[in-house]
Every structure is written in structure tokens, then in C-alpha cells.
PDB file of C-alpha atoms and ligand atoms in Angstrom:
ATOM      1  CA  MET A  59       0.023   0.121   0.047  1.00 95.00           C
ATOM      2  CA  LYS A  60       1.345   3.331  -1.090  1.00 98.00           C
ATOM      3  CA  VAL A  61       0.188   6.366   1.001  1.00 98.00           C
ATOM      4  CA  GLY A  62       1.125  10.016   0.280  1.00 98.00           C
ATOM      5  CA  VAL A  63       1.569  12.620   2.964  1.00 98.00           C
ATOM      6  CA  LEU A  64       1.298  16.237   1.750  1.00 98.00           C
ATOM      7  CA  ALA A  65       4.760  17.717   2.666  1.00 98.00           C
ATOM      8  CA  LEU A  66       4.404  21.422   2.115  1.00 98.00           C
ATOM      9  CA  GLN A  67       4.550  22.396   5.692  1.00 98.00           C
ATOM     10  CA  GLY A  68       3.675  21.037   9.190  1.00 97.00           C
ATOM     11  CA  ALA A  69       3.879  17.524  10.741  1.00 97.00           C
ATOM     12  CA  PHE A  70       4.318  15.372   7.705  1.00 98.00           C
ATOM     13  CA  ILE A  71       7.354  13.448   8.902  1.00 98.00           C
ATOM     14  CA  GLU A  72       5.590  12.109  11.927  1.00 98.00           C
ATOM     15  CA  HIS A  73       2.745  10.805   9.953  1.00 98.00           C
ATOM     16  CA  GLU A  74       5.127   9.130   7.585  1.00 98.00           C
ATOM     17  CA  LYS A  75       6.810   7.326  10.463  1.00 98.00           C
ATOM     18  CA  LYS A  76       3.432   6.019  11.871  1.00 98.00           C
ATOM     19  CA  LEU A  77       2.536   4.732   8.342  1.00 98.00           C
ATOM     20  CA  ARG A  78       5.799   2.969   7.953  1.00 98.00           C
ATOM     21  CA  GLN A  79       5.491   1.376  11.313  1.00 98.00           C
ATOM     22  CA  LEU A  80       2.323  -0.119  10.104  1.00 98.00           C
ATOM     23  CA  GLY A  81       4.063  -1.396   6.946  1.00 98.00           C
ATOM     24  CA  ALA A  82       2.753   1.023   4.385  1.00 98.00           C
ATOM     25  CA  GLU A  83       5.078   2.690   1.741  1.00 98.00           C
ATOM     26  CA  THR A  84       5.074   6.433   2.068  1.00 98.00           C
ATOM     27  CA  VAL A  85       5.436   9.262  -0.605  1.00 98.00           C
ATOM     28  CA  GLU A  86       5.954  12.940   0.322  1.00 98.00           C
ATOM     29  CA  VAL A  87       3.749  14.905  -1.960  1.00 98.00           C
ATOM     30  CA  ARG A  88       4.902  18.304  -3.182  1.00 98.00           C
ATOM     31  CA  LEU A  89       4.068  18.309  -6.884  1.00 98.00           C
ATOM     32  CA  PRO A  90       0.967  17.057  -8.679  1.00 98.00           C
ATOM     33  CA  ARG A  91       2.960  14.150 -10.212  1.00 98.00           C
ATOM     34  CA  ASP A  92       3.725  12.798  -6.636  1.00 98.00           C
ATOM     35  CA  LEU A  93      -0.102  11.802  -6.443  1.00 98.00           C
ATOM     36  CA  ASP A  94       0.337   9.169  -9.215  1.00 98.00           C
ATOM     37  CA  GLY A  95      -0.287   5.772  -8.058  1.00 98.00           C
ATOM     38  CA  LEU A  96      -1.152   6.553  -4.540  1.00 98.00           C
ATOM     39  CA  ASP A  97      -3.827   4.633  -2.641  1.00 98.00           C
ATOM     40  CA  GLY A  98      -4.466   7.331   0.051  1.00 98.00           C
ATOM     41  CA  LEU A  99      -3.340  10.694   1.296  1.00 99.00           C
ATOM     42  CA  ILE A 100      -2.762  12.375   4.613  1.00 99.00           C
ATOM     43  CA  ILE A 101      -2.866  16.103   4.925  1.00 98.00           C
ATOM     44  CA  PRO A 102      -0.973  17.051   8.130  1.00 98.00           C
ATOM     45  CA  GLY A 103      -1.447  19.538  10.828  1.00 98.00           C
ATOM     46  CA  GLY A 104       0.607  22.817  10.500  1.00 97.00           C
ATOM     47  CA  GLU A 105      -0.657  26.193   9.454  1.00 97.00           C
ATOM     48  CA  SER A 106      -3.696  25.868   6.931  1.00 97.00           C
ATOM     49  CA  THR A 107      -3.116  29.333   5.430  1.00 97.00           C
ATOM     50  CA  THR A 108       0.454  28.487   4.585  1.00 98.00           C
ATOM     51  CA  ILE A 109      -0.380  24.939   3.255  1.00 98.00           C
ATOM     52  CA  GLY A 110      -2.954  26.539   1.172  1.00 98.00           C
ATOM     53  CA  LYS A 111      -0.637  29.281  -0.312  1.00 98.00           C
ATOM     54  CA  LEU A 112       1.940  26.770  -1.086  1.00 98.00           C
ATOM     55  CA  ALA A 113      -0.530  24.506  -2.685  1.00 98.00           C
ATOM     56  CA  VAL A 114      -1.688  27.232  -4.985  1.00 98.00           C
ATOM     57  CA  GLU A 115       1.986  28.090  -5.830  1.00 98.00           C
ATOM     58  CA  PHE A 116       2.707  24.564  -6.791  1.00 98.00           C
ATOM     59  CA  GLY A 117      -0.341  24.044  -8.801  1.00 98.00           C
ATOM     60  CA  LEU A 118      -1.667  21.394  -6.282  1.00 98.00           C
ATOM     61  CA  ILE A 119      -5.127  22.678  -5.578  1.00 98.00           C
ATOM     62  CA  GLU A 120      -7.014  21.080  -8.501  1.00 98.00           C
ATOM     63  CA  PRO A 121      -4.959  17.745  -8.384  1.00 98.00           C
ATOM     64  CA  LEU A 122      -5.487  17.469  -4.547  1.00 98.00           C
ATOM     65  CA  ARG A 123      -9.180  18.171  -4.959  1.00 98.00           C
ATOM     66  CA  THR A 124      -9.592  15.552  -7.726  1.00 98.00           C
ATOM     67  CA  PHE A 125      -7.495  13.017  -5.722  1.00 98.00           C
ATOM     68  CA  ALA A 126      -9.506  13.637  -2.524  1.00 98.00           C
ATOM     69  CA  GLN A 127     -12.890  13.190  -4.407  1.00 98.00           C
ATOM     70  CA  GLN A 128     -11.661   9.735  -5.431  1.00 98.00           C
ATOM     71  CA  HIS A 129      -9.324   8.304  -2.856  1.00 98.00           C
ATOM     72  CA  PRO A 130      -9.243   7.986   0.992  1.00 98.00           C
ATOM     73  CA  THR A 131      -7.943  11.171   2.321  1.00 99.00           C
ATOM     74  CA  TRP A 132      -7.339  12.092   5.988  1.00 99.00           C
ATOM     75  CA  GLY A 133      -7.018  15.631   7.215  1.00 98.00           C
ATOM     76  CA  THR A 134      -5.559  16.213  10.711  1.00 98.00           C
ATOM     77  CA  CYS A 135      -5.939  19.779  12.280  1.00 98.00           C
ATOM     78  CA  ALA A 136      -4.885  22.198   9.519  1.00 98.00           C
ATOM     79  CA  GLY A 137      -5.474  19.306   7.178  1.00 98.00           C
ATOM     80  CA  LEU A 138      -9.036  19.066   8.401  1.00 98.00           C
ATOM     81  CA  ILE A 139      -9.566  22.734   7.734  1.00 98.00           C
ATOM     82  CA  PHE A 140      -8.008  22.288   4.217  1.00 98.00           C
ATOM     83  CA  LEU A 141     -10.541  19.434   3.410  1.00 98.00           C
ATOM     84  CA  ALA A 142     -13.735  21.340   4.786  1.00 98.00           C
ATOM     85  CA  LYS A 143     -16.366  22.803   2.508  1.00 98.00           C
ATOM     86  CA  ASP A 144     -16.969  25.759   4.695  1.00 97.00           C
ATOM     87  CA  ILE A 145     -14.481  27.624   7.096  1.00 97.00           C
ATOM     88  CA  GLY A 146     -16.475  30.874   7.201  1.00 94.00           C
ATOM     89  CA  ILE A 147     -14.075  32.845   5.154  1.00 86.00           C
ATOM     90  CA  ASP A 148     -13.379  32.723   1.498  1.00 81.00           C
ATOM     91  CA  ARG A 149      -9.929  34.337   1.092  1.00 87.00           C
ATOM     92  CA  GLN A 150      -8.111  31.110   2.253  1.00 95.00           C
ATOM     93  CA  PRO A 151      -7.538  28.543  -0.424  1.00 97.00           C
ATOM     94  CA  ILE A 152      -9.033  25.049   0.655  1.00 98.00           C
ATOM     95  CA  LEU A 153     -10.116  21.948  -1.176  1.00 98.00           C
ATOM     96  CA  GLY A 154     -13.714  22.166  -0.030  1.00 98.00           C
ATOM     97  CA  VAL A 155     -14.382  18.398  -0.542  1.00 98.00           C
ATOM     98  CA  MET A 156     -15.789  17.383   2.908  1.00 98.00           C
ATOM     99  CA  ASP A 157     -19.352  18.415   3.854  1.00 98.00           C
ATOM    100  CA  ILE A 158     -18.417  19.933   7.235  1.00 98.00           C
ATOM    101  CA  THR A 159     -18.190  23.405   8.492  1.00 98.00           C
ATOM    102  CA  VAL A 160     -15.011  24.148  10.458  1.00 98.00           C
ATOM    103  CA  ASN A 161     -14.099  26.924  12.844  1.00 96.00           C
ATOM    104  CA  ARG A 162     -10.286  27.616  12.918  1.00 96.00           C
ATOM    105  CA  ASN A 163      -8.546  28.279  16.265  1.00 92.00           C
ATOM    106  CA  ALA A 164     -11.661  27.469  17.980  1.00 93.00           C
ATOM    107  CA  PHE A 165     -10.253  27.218  21.510  1.00 90.00           C
ATOM    108  CA  GLY A 166      -8.928  30.668  21.825  1.00 81.00           C
ATOM    109  CA  ARG A 167      -5.626  31.720  23.536  1.00 73.00           C
ATOM    110  CA  GLN A 168      -6.147  30.387  26.923  1.00 64.00           C
ATOM    111  CA  VAL A 169      -6.338  26.846  25.970  1.00 73.00           C
ATOM    112  CA  ASP A 170      -4.082  27.155  22.880  1.00 85.00           C
ATOM    113  CA  SER A 171      -3.031  23.581  23.243  1.00 92.00           C
ATOM    114  CA  PHE A 172      -4.446  20.704  25.611  1.00 95.00           C
ATOM    115  CA  GLU A 173      -4.544  16.907  25.720  1.00 96.00           C
ATOM    116  CA  ILE A 174      -7.537  14.736  26.563  1.00 97.00           C
ATOM    117  CA  ASP A 175      -8.487  11.046  26.501  1.00 98.00           C
ATOM    118  CA  LEU A 176     -11.077  11.098  23.844  1.00 98.00           C
ATOM    119  CA  PRO A 177     -13.640   8.250  23.465  1.00 98.00           C
ATOM    120  CA  LEU A 178     -13.594   7.051  19.847  1.00 98.00           C
ATOM    121  CA  ALA A 179     -16.027   4.123  19.623  1.00 96.00           C
ATOM    122  CA  ARG A 180     -14.724   3.023  16.195  1.00 96.00           C
ATOM    123  CA  LEU A 181     -11.304   2.197  17.767  1.00 98.00           C
ATOM    124  CA  GLY A 182     -12.656   0.167  20.646  1.00 97.00           C
ATOM    125  CA  ASP A 183     -13.211   0.854  24.381  1.00 97.00           C
ATOM    126  CA  MET A 184      -9.896   2.361  25.129  1.00 98.00           C
ATOM    127  CA  PRO A 185      -9.912   6.242  24.561  1.00 98.00           C
ATOM    128  CA  PHE A 186      -7.479   7.792  22.201  1.00 98.00           C
ATOM    129  CA  HIS A 187      -4.979  10.340  23.833  1.00 98.00           C
ATOM    130  CA  ALA A 188      -5.800  13.465  21.699  1.00 98.00           C
ATOM    131  CA  ILE A 189      -3.413  16.435  21.490  1.00 97.00           C
ATOM    132  CA  PHE A 190      -5.082  19.627  20.373  1.00 97.00           C
ATOM    133  CA  ILE A 191      -2.736  22.512  19.139  1.00 96.00           C
ATOM    134  CA  ARG A 192      -4.451  25.578  18.132  1.00 95.00           C
ATOM    135  CA  ALA A 193      -7.098  23.305  16.979  1.00 97.00           C
ATOM    136  CA  PRO A 194     -10.193  23.754  14.975  1.00 97.00           C
ATOM    137  CA  ILE A 195     -13.571  22.344  15.670  1.00 97.00           C
ATOM    138  CA  ILE A 196     -16.313  20.904  13.404  1.00 98.00           C
ATOM    139  CA  THR A 197     -19.326  23.038  13.972  1.00 98.00           C
ATOM    140  CA  ALA A 198     -21.777  21.445  11.474  1.00 98.00           C
ATOM    141  CA  VAL A 199     -21.747  18.165   9.583  1.00 98.00           C
ATOM    142  CA  GLY A 200     -23.639  17.293   6.446  1.00 98.00           C
ATOM    143  CA  LYS A 201     -26.193  14.471   6.088  1.00 97.00           C
ATOM    144  CA  GLN A 202     -23.631  11.873   4.880  1.00 96.00           C
ATOM    145  CA  VAL A 203     -21.085  12.663   7.506  1.00 98.00           C
ATOM    146  CA  GLU A 204     -20.603  10.515  10.569  1.00 98.00           C
ATOM    147  CA  THR A 205     -19.492  11.986  13.857  1.00 98.00           C
ATOM    148  CA  LEU A 206     -16.743   9.948  15.245  1.00 98.00           C
ATOM    149  CA  GLY A 207     -15.604  11.879  18.239  1.00 98.00           C
ATOM    150  CA  GLN A 208     -16.951  14.672  20.472  1.00 98.00           C
ATOM    151  CA  LEU A 209     -15.650  16.445  23.409  1.00 97.00           C
ATOM    152  CA  ASP A 210     -17.611  16.202  26.734  1.00 96.00           C
ATOM    153  CA  ASP A 211     -19.543  19.397  25.805  1.00 95.00           C
ATOM    154  CA  GLY A 212     -20.642  17.896  22.486  1.00 97.00           C
ATOM    155  CA  ARG A 213     -18.213  19.690  20.145  1.00 97.00           C
ATOM    156  CA  ILE A 214     -17.191  17.494  17.313  1.00 98.00           C
ATOM    157  CA  VAL A 215     -13.498  16.826  16.745  1.00 98.00           C
ATOM    158  CA  ALA A 216     -13.517  13.791  14.543  1.00 98.00           C
ATOM    159  CA  ALA A 217     -15.778  12.813  11.491  1.00 98.00           C
ATOM    160  CA  GLN A 218     -15.862  10.631   8.597  1.00 98.00           C
ATOM    161  CA  SER A 219     -17.656  11.057   5.240  1.00 98.00           C
ATOM    162  CA  GLY A 220     -17.228   7.921   3.196  1.00 98.00           C
ATOM    163  CA  HIS A 221     -13.600   7.919   2.212  1.00 98.00           C
ATOM    164  CA  LEU A 222     -12.791  11.182   3.891  1.00 98.00           C
ATOM    165  CA  LEU A 223     -11.512  11.302   7.406  1.00 98.00           C
ATOM    166  CA  GLY A 224     -11.074  14.406   9.569  1.00 98.00           C
ATOM    167  CA  THR A 225      -9.601  14.856  12.958  1.00 98.00           C
ATOM    168  CA  ALA A 226      -9.021  18.135  14.836  1.00 98.00           C
ATOM    169  CA  PHE A 227      -6.188  16.702  16.877  1.00 98.00           C
ATOM    170  CA  HIS A 228      -2.700  15.307  16.230  1.00 98.00           C
ATOM    171  CA  PRO A 229      -2.696  11.453  16.328  1.00 98.00           C
ATOM    172  CA  GLU A 230       0.859  11.441  14.794  1.00 98.00           C
ATOM    173  CA  LEU A 231       2.171  13.021  18.036  1.00 97.00           C
ATOM    174  CA  THR A 232       1.135  10.043  20.241  1.00 97.00           C
ATOM    175  CA  ASN A 233       2.395   6.401  20.344  1.00 96.00           C
ATOM    176  CA  ASP A 234      -1.085   5.138  19.541  1.00 98.00           C
ATOM    177  CA  LEU A 235      -1.166   3.666  16.058  1.00 98.00           C
ATOM    178  CA  ARG A 236      -4.966   2.966  16.084  1.00 98.00           C
ATOM    179  CA  LEU A 237      -6.034   5.873  13.898  1.00 98.00           C
ATOM    180  CA  HIS A 238      -3.360   5.377  11.376  1.00 98.00           C
ATOM    181  CA  GLN A 239      -4.366   1.622  11.365  1.00 98.00           C
ATOM    182  CA  TYR A 240      -8.043   2.722  10.888  1.00 98.00           C
ATOM    183  CA  PHE A 241      -7.087   4.979   7.866  1.00 98.00           C
ATOM    184  CA  LEU A 242      -5.208   2.078   6.339  1.00 98.00           C
ATOM    185  CA  SER A 243      -8.293  -0.186   6.764  1.00 98.00           C
ATOM    186  CA  MET A 244     -10.382   2.508   4.960  1.00 98.00           C
ATOM    187  CA  ILE A 245      -7.954   2.270   2.093  1.00 98.00           C
ATOM    188  CA  LYS A 246      -7.974  -1.535   2.096  1.00 97.00           C
ATOM    189  CA  ASP A 247     -11.766  -1.835   2.307  1.00 94.00           C
ATOM    190  CA  ARG A 248     -12.137   0.345  -0.875  1.00 87.00           C
TER     191      ARG A 248
HETATM  192  N1  LIG B 247      -4.382  26.923  13.876  1.00 90.37           N
HETATM  193  C1  LIG B 247      -3.947  26.171  12.703  1.00 90.37           C
HETATM  194  C2  LIG B 247      -4.732  26.682  11.412  1.00 90.37           C
HETATM  195  O1  LIG B 247      -5.495  27.379  11.494  1.00 90.37           O
HETATM  196  C3  LIG B 247      -3.926  24.615  12.703  1.00 90.37           C
HETATM  197  C4  LIG B 247      -3.138  24.301  13.820  1.00 90.37           C
HETATM  198  C5  LIG B 247      -2.626  22.779  13.656  1.00 90.37           C
HETATM  199  O2  LIG B 247      -2.640  22.256  12.521  1.00 90.37           O
HETATM  200  N2  LIG B 247      -2.124  22.282  14.785  1.00 90.37           N
HETATM  201  O3  LIG B 247      -4.306  26.183  10.338  1.00 90.37           O
END
């Protein structure tokens, strides 16, 4: 299995390590041709405005959009913002492929970053240690979108829409491989 990781900016190396630990081949995606022959793609956390700007510069917006419409694609944090249909502003380039509304930097300054044990029924009984760093939240999901994870107060931080997966936190910064395993199983089941 060959999985791409968008490598313009942000935490792409950590995702590659996790994928390799699980036996997948990884490809760093920087140019449209890097998408050729990939079975899936991860868009990492980082800074969504920077990722968007660089994607425009490298002619990646349309190729990434087409890829994500057809193949399993997982956005974490900034990557989740990049996948969303609606982020409440239209100046920032996004792919707009996942039917969710996302609010950037939703936790404000005081709780810039925090960690919690998040129940994710899809992964079994053991909660997932979720690291949030200037994280977004999902404020609305479309009809076809399943909510996978919510904070105690109900705010949505993980969702899936068919072959598209989105998480507001950073699973590549923990030792838990279960979400990467889950994404690989989405690819296998396709
Ligand atoms: N706050 C960042 C943004 O708006 C996302 C932060 C992250 O990816 N950890 O793009």
C-alpha cells in the first residue's frame, strides 16, 4: 500500500513514521505528479493558510481536490480545515471536498493547546489520547457525514464522510497507532 503525505509544511514526517511502522510505503507529496499511483493521502497539521498558499503556488489545488474526491484522504488539524467545505472565510484556499463546517482556532488563546483522553467508539473501548494544538472544531456536519468523536460538551472533533476522514487533533504525536491503522483499513476496504 502506497500512502502519500502532503509535505508542504507541518507535521508530515511524524505521519510518515506512523505509516511505515504499520508497513505502508510512504510518498512525500509536493508536486501534482507525486500523487500518481497513491492509494490514499494524509494532509497533516501545521498552518492551513501556509499549506493553502503553497498548494496554490505548486499548482496542487485542483490535483489534490480531484484526488480527495476519489481516494481515501485524511486531514488532521490544519489538514481538516483544508478538506472542509466551509471555514467561514473565503480568502483562504481550501479543497472544499468534505461536507463539514469548521471553525479555525476554536479554543482561543487560553487553551491554545491541551490533551484529553477522547472516546472514539470506532477504535474500541480504550480512549484515544488526543493532542490539540491551536485546533479547529467541526461546527456542523452534512447528512452523509458521521460524527466519530466529540468532547464532553458535544463539540465535534472527528468525523468521517465515506472515504474522507477528519480529526481536529494530532494523532501522529502520540504512540497510539490505532487511527493510522483505521485509515489504512479505510484504504483496504475500498
Ligand atoms: N491553527 C492552525 C490553522 O488554522 C491549525 C493548527 C494545527 O494544525 N495544529 O491552520
